[in-house]
Amino acid sequence: MAEDLAEIAQARGIQYFLISFVDLFGVLRAKLAPAAAIAGMQKNGAGFAGFATHLDQTPAHPDTLAIPDPASLIQLPWKPEVGWLAADLYCDGQPVPDAPRQVLQRQIAKARALGLQMKTGVECEFFLLNRDGSAVADGADDYPKPCYDQMALMRRYDLIKEICDAMLQLGWQPYQNDHEDANGQFEMNWEYDDVLRTADRHVFFKYMVRTLAEKHGMRATFMPKPFNGLTGNGCHMHVSLWRGEENAFADPAGELGMSTLAYQFLGGVIHSAADLCAIFNPTVNSFKRINAPVTTSGATWSPNTITYTGNNRTHMVRIPDAGRFEFRLMDGATNPYLAPAALLLAGLDGIANRRDPGKRLDINMYTDGHTLKDVRRLPLNLLDALRLFDASEIVRAGFGNEVVDSYTKLRLAEWNAFMSHATAWERHHTLDC
Ligand code: ADP
Ligand code: MG
Ligand code: MG
Ligand code: MG
Ligand code: MG
């Protein structure tokens, strides 16, 4: 049987399996199981104490069992004796309600019932820092407008090549690598695919970049805004909906080559964007990237308002090409499963209710945004975002109350922990009050 992991281990020389899952905060958790034990793990799952991760469980909960999905198997290109597996979570014989990969699978099933498949491509920006994470690793990378800097890119050739070679070997079809808009910041692009496959690859990409950066004596971070004044880490998502082999978002007769269905999907995302900001921008730090003052490069490249446009990078949604949207709100901390799940939820609501995205804006939002009268703005901090998320009937209907309650509870606890901690900024601005 092609899906029998013990047989696959023998055939491919896999000695160990990483049985992994991503928790609500996007943290990757795993157990390392020898191939000799994989048959049992494939059937019964690997056991975890859910409370020890960011899942809404207590220490009294029975084991959470992680059942690996053989379709997700990736042999580590830098250590082929190890096979990585994404797993789905069960507790007491039931699916764990707030397990992110299953949250996404439930949205996928809703789309499938309408004959639709979502395909996504992600742009996971990251910084390469020194080992302790305090500064950009490359001290010479200090030009104020460093995007596409060839010297800074090529100083990192050994690492970038190793990651890109790995993606080539894995069949992801990578096609370009560049230095991004902040000092020490890079982006590596591979081809879009089915949403679940891209989400699994997104998780693996972050793991791979961190691991190989460590091997090269650095620390990689996807943190939304690691440095004040520098452009932050975005995680743009490109999205299309397909009916079989046909891109249902494409229509040569539609505005900018987009179909009525596409504009309804967009209408849904525009309608719920503020409510879903807590998923797309999930950390305290996320709100230093969006709504941010101009960076040293001249632009933040991140949105402030709930607006869409054509091929223009100053709005929340860009239509770069016929047949797809680029959602630019997400940052590097967004959960690789919950973010596309949230987009799909909002898009399906848009389709069901034929939501109108309003008029496209072709202005430069950074310079001329202030001229707009009643433009909707994004929440300014995590607390405001969580309150919107918690109160949204559309999100509750789409995700289910358990998911919304659990996510809100755990993230609110994080917000409260942040608020109980006085910062250096406060001392500086308040000592002499
Ligand atoms: P940009 O920097 O201009 O935003 P990138 O080239 O960095 O764009 O990333 C574009 C992403 O969009 C890639 O992952 C690409 O495969 C993906 N993409 C292209 N066409 C589609 C489509 N029809 N549906 C979903 N994703 C797409
Ligand atoms: Mg134990
Ligand atoms: Mg890009
Ligand atoms: Mg980029
Ligand atoms: Mg982009």
Coordinates of C-alpha atoms and ligand atoms in Angstrom, one line a residue:
M1 CA 0.0 0.0 0.0
A2 CA 1.4 3.4 -1.1
E3 CA 0.4 5.0 2.2
D4 CA 2.0 2.5 4.5
L5 CA 4.7 4.5 6.3
A6 CA 6.6 1.4 7.4
E7 CA 6.9 0.3 3.8
I8 CA 7.8 3.8 2.6
A9 CA 10.5 3.9 5.3
Q10 CA 12.0 0.7 4.0
A11 CA 11.8 1.7 0.4
R12 CA 13.3 5.2 0.9
G13 CA 15.8 4.5 3.7
I14 CA 13.9 6.6 6.3
Q15 CA 15.1 5.8 9.8
Y16 CA 13.2 8.4 11.8
F17 CA 9.9 10.3 11.4
L18 CA 9.0 13.7 12.7
I19 CA 5.3 13.5 13.6
S20 CA 4.4 17.2 13.8
F21 CA 1.6 19.6 14.2
V22 CA 1.2 23.4 14.4
D23 CA -0.6 24.7 17.5
L24 CA -2.9 27.7 17.6
F25 CA 0.0 30.2 17.8
G26 CA 1.7 28.6 14.8
V27 CA 4.4 26.9 16.9
L28 CA 5.7 23.6 15.3
R29 CA 5.6 20.7 17.8
A30 CA 6.9 17.2 17.1
K31 CA 7.8 13.7 18.3
L32 CA 10.7 11.9 16.7
A33 CA 9.7 8.2 16.1
P34 CA 12.0 5.5 14.8
A35 CA 10.8 3.8 11.7
A36 CA 10.4 0.6 13.7
A37 CA 7.5 2.2 15.6
I38 CA 5.8 4.1 12.8
A39 CA 3.2 1.4 12.0
G40 CA 1.7 1.8 15.5
M41 CA 2.0 5.6 15.3
Q42 CA 0.3 5.7 12.0
K43 CA -2.6 3.8 13.4
N44 CA -2.9 5.1 16.9
G45 CA -1.1 8.5 16.7
A46 CA 1.8 10.0 18.7
G47 CA 0.8 11.2 22.2
F48 CA 1.1 14.8 23.3
A49 CA -0.1 16.7 26.4
G50 CA -2.1 19.5 24.6
F51 CA -1.9 21.9 27.5
A52 CA 1.9 22.0 27.1
T53 CA 1.4 23.6 23.7
H54 CA -0.8 26.5 22.5
L55 CA -4.0 24.4 22.4
D56 CA -7.0 25.1 24.6
Q57 CA -6.6 22.2 26.9
T58 CA -5.9 21.7 30.6
P59 CA -3.3 19.5 32.3
A60 CA -6.1 17.1 33.1
H61 CA -7.0 16.4 29.5
P62 CA -6.2 12.9 28.2
D63 CA -3.5 12.5 25.5
T64 CA -3.9 14.4 22.3
L65 CA -3.0 11.9 19.6
A66 CA -1.3 13.1 16.4
I67 CA -2.1 10.9 13.4
P68 CA 0.3 11.6 10.6
D69 CA -1.0 12.3 7.0
P70 CA 1.2 10.2 4.7
A71 CA 0.4 12.6 1.8
S72 CA 2.3 15.3 3.6
L73 CA 5.6 13.3 3.9
I74 CA 8.8 15.3 3.2
Q75 CA 12.2 13.7 3.4
L76 CA 14.5 16.3 4.9
P77 CA 16.7 17.2 1.9
W78 CA 19.6 17.9 4.3
K79 CA 19.1 14.7 6.3
P80 CA 17.1 12.2 4.1
E81 CA 17.1 9.6 6.9
V82 CA 14.4 11.7 8.5
G83 CA 10.8 12.0 7.2
W84 CA 8.7 14.9 8.2
L85 CA 4.9 14.4 8.5
A86 CA 2.1 16.8 9.2
A87 CA -0.4 15.3 11.6
D88 CA -4.1 15.7 12.6
L89 CA -5.1 15.8 16.2
Y90 CA -7.6 13.6 18.1
C91 CA -8.5 13.6 21.8
D92 CA -10.9 11.1 23.4
G93 CA -11.6 9.7 19.9
Q94 CA -12.8 13.0 18.6
P95 CA -11.0 15.6 16.4
V96 CA -9.4 18.4 18.5
P97 CA -11.7 21.3 17.7
D98 CA -8.9 23.9 17.6
A99 CA -6.3 21.9 15.7
P100 CA -5.4 24.4 13.0
R101 CA -4.8 21.9 10.2
Q102 CA -8.3 20.4 10.7
V103 CA -9.8 23.9 10.9
L104 CA -8.5 24.5 7.4
Q105 CA -9.7 21.0 6.2
R106 CA -13.2 21.9 7.4
Q107 CA -13.2 25.0 5.2
I108 CA -11.8 23.1 2.3
A109 CA -14.7 20.6 2.6
K110 CA -17.2 23.5 2.4
A111 CA -15.6 24.7 -0.8
R112 CA -15.5 21.2 -2.1
A113 CA -19.2 20.8 -1.5
L114 CA -19.7 23.8 -4.0
G115 CA -17.3 22.1 -6.5
L116 CA -14.5 24.6 -5.7
Q117 CA -10.9 24.1 -4.8
M118 CA -8.7 26.9 -3.4
K119 CA -5.1 27.2 -4.6
T120 CA -2.6 29.5 -2.8
G121 CA 0.9 30.7 -3.1
V122 CA 2.7 32.3 -0.1
E123 CA 5.6 34.8 0.2
C124 CA 7.2 34.1 3.5
E125 CA 9.6 37.0 4.1
F126 CA 12.3 36.5 6.8
F127 CA 15.3 38.2 8.3
L128 CA 18.7 36.6 8.8
L129 CA 20.1 37.7 12.2
N130 CA 23.2 36.9 14.2
R131 CA 22.9 33.9 16.5
D132 CA 21.5 35.7 19.5
G133 CA 18.9 37.4 17.3
S134 CA 19.9 40.9 18.3
A135 CA 21.0 42.3 14.9
V136 CA 21.1 41.7 11.2
A137 CA 23.8 39.0 10.6
D138 CA 25.4 40.9 7.8
G139 CA 27.0 44.1 9.2
A140 CA 27.7 45.4 5.7
D141 CA 24.0 45.2 4.8
D142 CA 23.2 48.7 6.0
Y143 CA 22.1 50.6 2.9
P144 CA 18.8 52.5 3.5
K145 CA 17.1 51.3 0.4
P146 CA 18.4 47.7 0.2
C147 CA 15.7 45.9 -1.8
Y148 CA 17.2 43.6 -4.5
D149 CA 20.7 44.5 -3.3
Q150 CA 22.9 42.1 -5.3
M151 CA 25.9 42.3 -3.0
A152 CA 23.9 41.5 0.1
L153 CA 22.0 38.7 -1.7
M154 CA 25.2 37.1 -2.9
R155 CA 26.9 37.3 0.6
R156 CA 24.1 34.8 1.6
Y157 CA 24.5 32.7 -1.6
D158 CA 25.5 29.5 0.3
L159 CA 22.4 29.5 2.5
I160 CA 19.9 30.7 -0.2
K161 CA 21.2 28.1 -2.6
E162 CA 20.9 25.3 -0.1
I163 CA 17.3 26.2 0.6
C164 CA 16.4 26.7 -3.1
D165 CA 18.2 23.4 -4.0
A166 CA 16.0 21.7 -1.4
M167 CA 12.8 23.1 -2.9
L168 CA 13.9 22.1 -6.4
Q169 CA 14.6 18.6 -5.1
L170 CA 11.2 18.4 -3.4
G171 CA 9.5 19.4 -6.6
W172 CA 8.0 22.7 -5.3
Q173 CA 9.1 24.6 -8.4
P174 CA 10.9 27.5 -6.8
Y175 CA 11.5 30.3 -9.3
Q176 CA 13.2 33.3 -7.7
N177 CA 15.1 34.5 -4.6
D178 CA 15.8 38.0 -3.6
H179 CA 16.9 40.5 -0.9
E180 CA 13.8 42.3 0.3
D181 CA 13.1 45.8 1.4
A182 CA 14.7 45.7 4.9
N183 CA 18.4 45.1 5.8
G184 CA 18.9 41.4 6.4
Q185 CA 15.5 40.5 4.8
F186 CA 15.0 37.9 2.1
E187 CA 12.2 36.2 0.2
M188 CA 12.1 32.9 -1.7
N189 CA 9.2 32.0 -4.0
W190 CA 7.8 28.7 -5.2
E191 CA 4.8 27.9 -7.2
Y192 CA 1.2 27.9 -5.9
D193 CA -0.7 24.7 -5.4
D194 CA -3.7 23.2 -3.6
V195 CA -4.2 25.2 -0.3
L196 CA -3.5 22.3 2.1
R197 CA -0.4 21.4 0.2
T198 CA 0.8 25.0 0.3
A199 CA 0.0 25.3 4.0
D200 CA 2.0 22.1 4.8
R201 CA 4.9 23.5 2.7
H202 CA 4.6 26.9 4.4
V203 CA 5.1 25.1 7.8
F204 CA 8.0 23.1 6.4
F205 CA 9.5 26.2 4.7
K206 CA 9.7 28.0 8.1
Y207 CA 11.3 25.0 9.7
M208 CA 13.7 24.5 6.9
V209 CA 14.8 28.2 6.8
R210 CA 15.4 28.3 10.5
T211 CA 17.3 25.0 10.5
L212 CA 19.6 25.8 7.6
A213 CA 20.2 29.3 8.9
E214 CA 21.3 27.8 12.2
K215 CA 23.6 25.4 10.3
H216 CA 25.2 28.5 8.6
G217 CA 25.7 30.2 12.0
M218 CA 22.6 32.6 11.8
R219 CA 19.1 32.8 13.2
A220 CA 16.2 33.3 10.8
T221 CA 13.1 35.1 12.0
F222 CA 9.6 35.5 10.5
M223 CA 8.7 38.0 13.3
P224 CA 6.3 40.7 11.9
K225 CA 8.4 43.7 12.9
P226 CA 11.8 42.8 14.4
F227 CA 13.3 46.3 13.9
N228 CA 11.6 49.7 14.4
G229 CA 12.1 51.7 11.2
L230 CA 12.7 48.8 8.9
T231 CA 10.1 47.1 6.7
G232 CA 8.5 44.1 8.5
N233 CA 8.0 40.5 7.5
G234 CA 4.9 40.1 5.3
C235 CA 3.3 36.8 4.4
H236 CA 1.3 37.7 1.3
M237 CA -1.1 35.1 0.1
H238 CA -2.1 34.7 -3.5
V239 CA -5.4 33.0 -4.0
S240 CA -7.6 31.6 -6.8
L241 CA -10.6 29.2 -6.7
W242 CA -10.8 26.4 -9.2
R243 CA -13.5 24.2 -10.7
G244 CA -11.5 21.2 -11.9
E245 CA -9.0 22.5 -14.3
E246 CA -10.7 25.8 -14.8
N247 CA -9.7 28.9 -12.8
A248 CA -13.1 30.2 -11.6
F249 CA -11.6 33.6 -10.7
A250 CA -10.6 34.3 -14.3
D251 CA -12.9 35.9 -16.8
P252 CA -11.5 37.8 -19.7
A253 CA -14.6 39.9 -19.9
G254 CA -14.5 40.9 -16.2
E255 CA -12.9 44.0 -14.6
L256 CA -9.1 43.3 -14.6
G257 CA -9.8 39.8 -15.9
M258 CA -11.6 38.7 -12.7
S259 CA -15.0 36.9 -12.6
T260 CA -18.1 37.8 -10.7
L261 CA -17.4 34.9 -8.4
A262 CA -14.0 36.4 -7.7
Y263 CA -15.4 39.8 -6.8
Q264 CA -18.0 38.1 -4.5
F265 CA -15.1 36.2 -2.8
L266 CA -13.3 39.5 -2.5
G267 CA -16.4 41.2 -1.2
G268 CA -16.5 38.6 1.6
V269 CA -12.9 39.2 2.5
I270 CA -13.3 42.9 2.5
H271 CA -16.4 42.6 4.6
S272 CA -14.7 40.4 7.3
A273 CA -11.0 41.7 7.0
A274 CA -11.1 43.6 10.3
D275 CA -12.8 40.7 12.1
L276 CA -10.1 38.3 10.8
C277 CA -7.2 40.6 11.5
A278 CA -6.5 38.7 14.7
I279 CA -5.7 35.6 12.5
F280 CA -3.8 37.5 9.8
N281 CA -1.9 39.7 12.4
P282 CA -1.9 37.4 15.4
T283 CA 0.7 38.9 17.8
V284 CA 1.2 42.1 19.8
N285 CA 4.1 42.8 17.4
S286 CA 2.0 42.4 14.3
F287 CA 0.5 45.8 14.8
K288 CA 3.9 47.5 14.6
R289 CA 4.0 46.3 10.9
I290 CA 0.5 47.4 9.7
N291 CA -0.6 51.0 10.3
A292 CA 3.1 51.7 10.7
P293 CA 5.0 55.0 10.1
V294 CA 7.1 55.1 6.9
T295 CA 10.3 53.1 7.1
T296 CA 13.9 54.1 6.1
S297 CA 13.4 52.5 2.7
G298 CA 10.6 55.0 2.0
A299 CA 7.5 52.6 2.3
T300 CA 6.3 50.0 4.7
W301 CA 4.7 47.9 1.9
S302 CA 2.0 46.9 4.4
P303 CA -1.6 48.1 4.4
N304 CA -3.5 50.5 6.7
T305 CA -6.9 50.4 5.2
I306 CA -9.4 47.8 4.0
T307 CA -9.1 48.6 0.3
Y308 CA -8.3 46.9 -3.0
T309 CA -6.6 47.9 -6.2
G310 CA -5.0 46.6 -9.4
N311 CA -1.3 46.2 -9.7
N312 CA -0.4 48.6 -6.9
R313 CA 1.3 47.6 -3.7
T314 CA -0.2 50.2 -1.3
H315 CA -3.6 48.5 -0.6
M316 CA -4.7 45.5 1.4
V317 CA -5.6 43.6 -1.7
R318 CA -3.8 43.7 -5.0
I319 CA -4.9 42.2 -8.3
P320 CA -1.5 41.6 -9.8
D321 CA -2.7 39.5 -12.7
A322 CA -6.0 38.2 -14.1
G323 CA -7.3 35.2 -12.1
R324 CA -5.9 35.8 -8.7
F325 CA -5.9 38.1 -5.7
E326 CA -2.9 39.0 -3.5
F327 CA -3.9 39.4 0.1
R328 CA -1.1 41.6 1.7
L329 CA -2.4 41.9 5.3
M330 CA -0.8 38.7 6.7
D331 CA 2.5 38.8 8.4
G332 CA 5.2 36.2 9.2
A333 CA 3.5 35.2 12.5
T334 CA 0.2 34.2 10.8
N335 CA -0.7 30.6 11.3
P336 CA -0.1 28.7 8.0
Y337 CA -3.4 26.8 8.3
L338 CA -5.6 29.4 10.0
A339 CA -4.8 32.2 7.6
P340 CA -6.0 30.4 4.4
A341 CA -8.9 29.0 6.4
A342 CA -9.9 32.5 7.4
L343 CA -9.6 33.7 3.8
L344 CA -11.7 30.8 2.6
L345 CA -14.3 31.3 5.3
A346 CA -14.7 35.0 4.4
G347 CA -14.6 34.3 0.7
L348 CA -17.3 31.6 0.9
D349 CA -19.5 34.0 3.0
G350 CA -19.0 36.5 0.2
I351 CA -20.1 34.1 -2.4
A352 CA -23.1 32.9 -0.4
N353 CA -24.2 36.5 0.2
R354 CA -23.1 37.9 -3.1
R355 CA -21.1 40.6 -1.3
D356 CA -19.9 43.6 -3.2
P357 CA -16.3 44.6 -2.6
G358 CA -17.1 48.2 -3.6
K359 CA -15.0 50.3 -6.0
R360 CA -11.4 49.6 -6.8
L361 CA -9.1 52.4 -5.7
D362 CA -6.1 53.1 -7.9
I363 CA -4.5 55.9 -5.8
N364 CA -1.2 55.7 -3.9
M365 CA -2.6 54.9 -0.5
Y366 CA 0.6 56.0 1.3
T367 CA 0.5 59.5 -0.1
D368 CA -3.2 60.1 -0.9
G369 CA -5.0 57.8 1.5
H370 CA -5.8 60.8 3.8
T371 CA -8.0 62.3 1.0
L372 CA -10.5 59.5 1.3
K373 CA -13.5 60.3 3.5
D374 CA -15.1 57.1 4.8
V375 CA -12.4 54.5 4.2
R376 CA -12.4 51.5 6.6
R377 CA -9.3 51.2 8.7
L378 CA -7.6 48.1 10.2
P379 CA -7.6 47.6 14.0
L380 CA -4.7 49.4 15.7
N381 CA -3.7 46.7 18.2
L382 CA -4.2 43.0 19.1
L383 CA -6.9 43.7 21.7
D384 CA -9.1 45.6 19.3
A385 CA -8.6 42.9 16.7
L386 CA -9.5 40.1 19.2
R387 CA -12.7 42.0 20.2
L388 CA -13.8 42.2 16.6
F389 CA -12.9 38.5 16.0
D390 CA -14.7 37.4 19.2
A391 CA -17.9 39.3 18.3
S392 CA -18.1 38.4 14.6
E393 CA -21.1 36.3 13.7
I394 CA -19.7 35.4 10.3
V395 CA -16.5 34.1 11.9
R396 CA -18.4 32.2 14.6
A397 CA -20.7 30.6 12.0
G398 CA -17.7 29.8 9.8
F399 CA -15.1 28.5 12.3
G400 CA -17.6 27.4 15.0
N401 CA -17.8 28.8 18.5
E402 CA -15.2 26.4 20.0
V403 CA -12.5 27.6 17.7
V404 CA -13.3 31.3 18.2
D405 CA -13.6 30.9 22.0
S406 CA -10.3 29.0 22.3
Y407 CA -8.3 31.3 20.0
T408 CA -9.6 34.4 21.7
K409 CA -9.0 33.0 25.2
L410 CA -5.3 32.1 24.5
R411 CA -4.5 35.3 22.6
L412 CA -6.2 37.5 25.2
A413 CA -4.0 35.8 27.8
E414 CA -1.0 36.8 25.7
W415 CA -2.2 40.4 25.4
N416 CA -2.7 40.5 29.2
A417 CA 0.8 39.2 29.8
F418 CA 2.1 41.9 27.5
M419 CA 0.1 44.6 29.4
S420 CA 1.5 43.4 32.7
H421 CA 5.0 44.2 31.5
A422 CA 6.3 47.8 31.5
T423 CA 8.6 48.6 28.6
A424 CA 11.7 50.7 28.1
W425 CA 9.6 53.1 26.0
E426 CA 7.2 53.7 28.9
R427 CA 10.1 54.5 31.3
H428 CA 11.7 56.8 28.7
H429 CA 8.4 58.7 28.2
T430 CA 7.0 58.6 31.7
L431 CA 9.9 58.9 34.2
D432 CA 9.6 62.7 34.3
C433 CA 5.8 63.0 34.2
Ligands
ADP1 P1 4.8 39.5 -5.7 O1 6.1 39.7 -5.0 O2 4.7 40.2 -7.0 O3 3.6 39.7 -4.9 P2 5.7 36.7 -6.0 O4 6.2 36.2 -7.3 O5 6.6 36.9 -4.9 O6 4.7 37.9 -6.2 O7 4.6 35.6 -5.4 C1 3.6 35.2 -6.2 C2 2.9 33.9 -5.7 O8 1.6 33.9 -6.3 C3 3.7 32.7 -6.1 O9 3.6 31.7 -5.1 C4 2.8 32.2 -7.3 O10 3.0 30.8 -7.6 C5 1.4 32.5 -6.8 N1 0.4 32.5 -7.9 C6 0.5 32.8 -9.2 N2 -0.7 32.6 -9.8 C7 -1.5 32.2 -8.9 C8 -2.9 31.7 -8.9 N3 -3.6 31.7 -10.0 N4 -3.5 31.3 -7.7 C9 -2.8 31.4 -6.6 N5 -1.5 31.7 -6.5 C10 -0.9 32.1 -7.6
MG2 MG 6.1 11.2 28.9
MG3 MG 7.2 38.6 -3.7
MG4 MG 8.1 40.6 -0.5
MG5 MG 3.6 40.1 -2.7

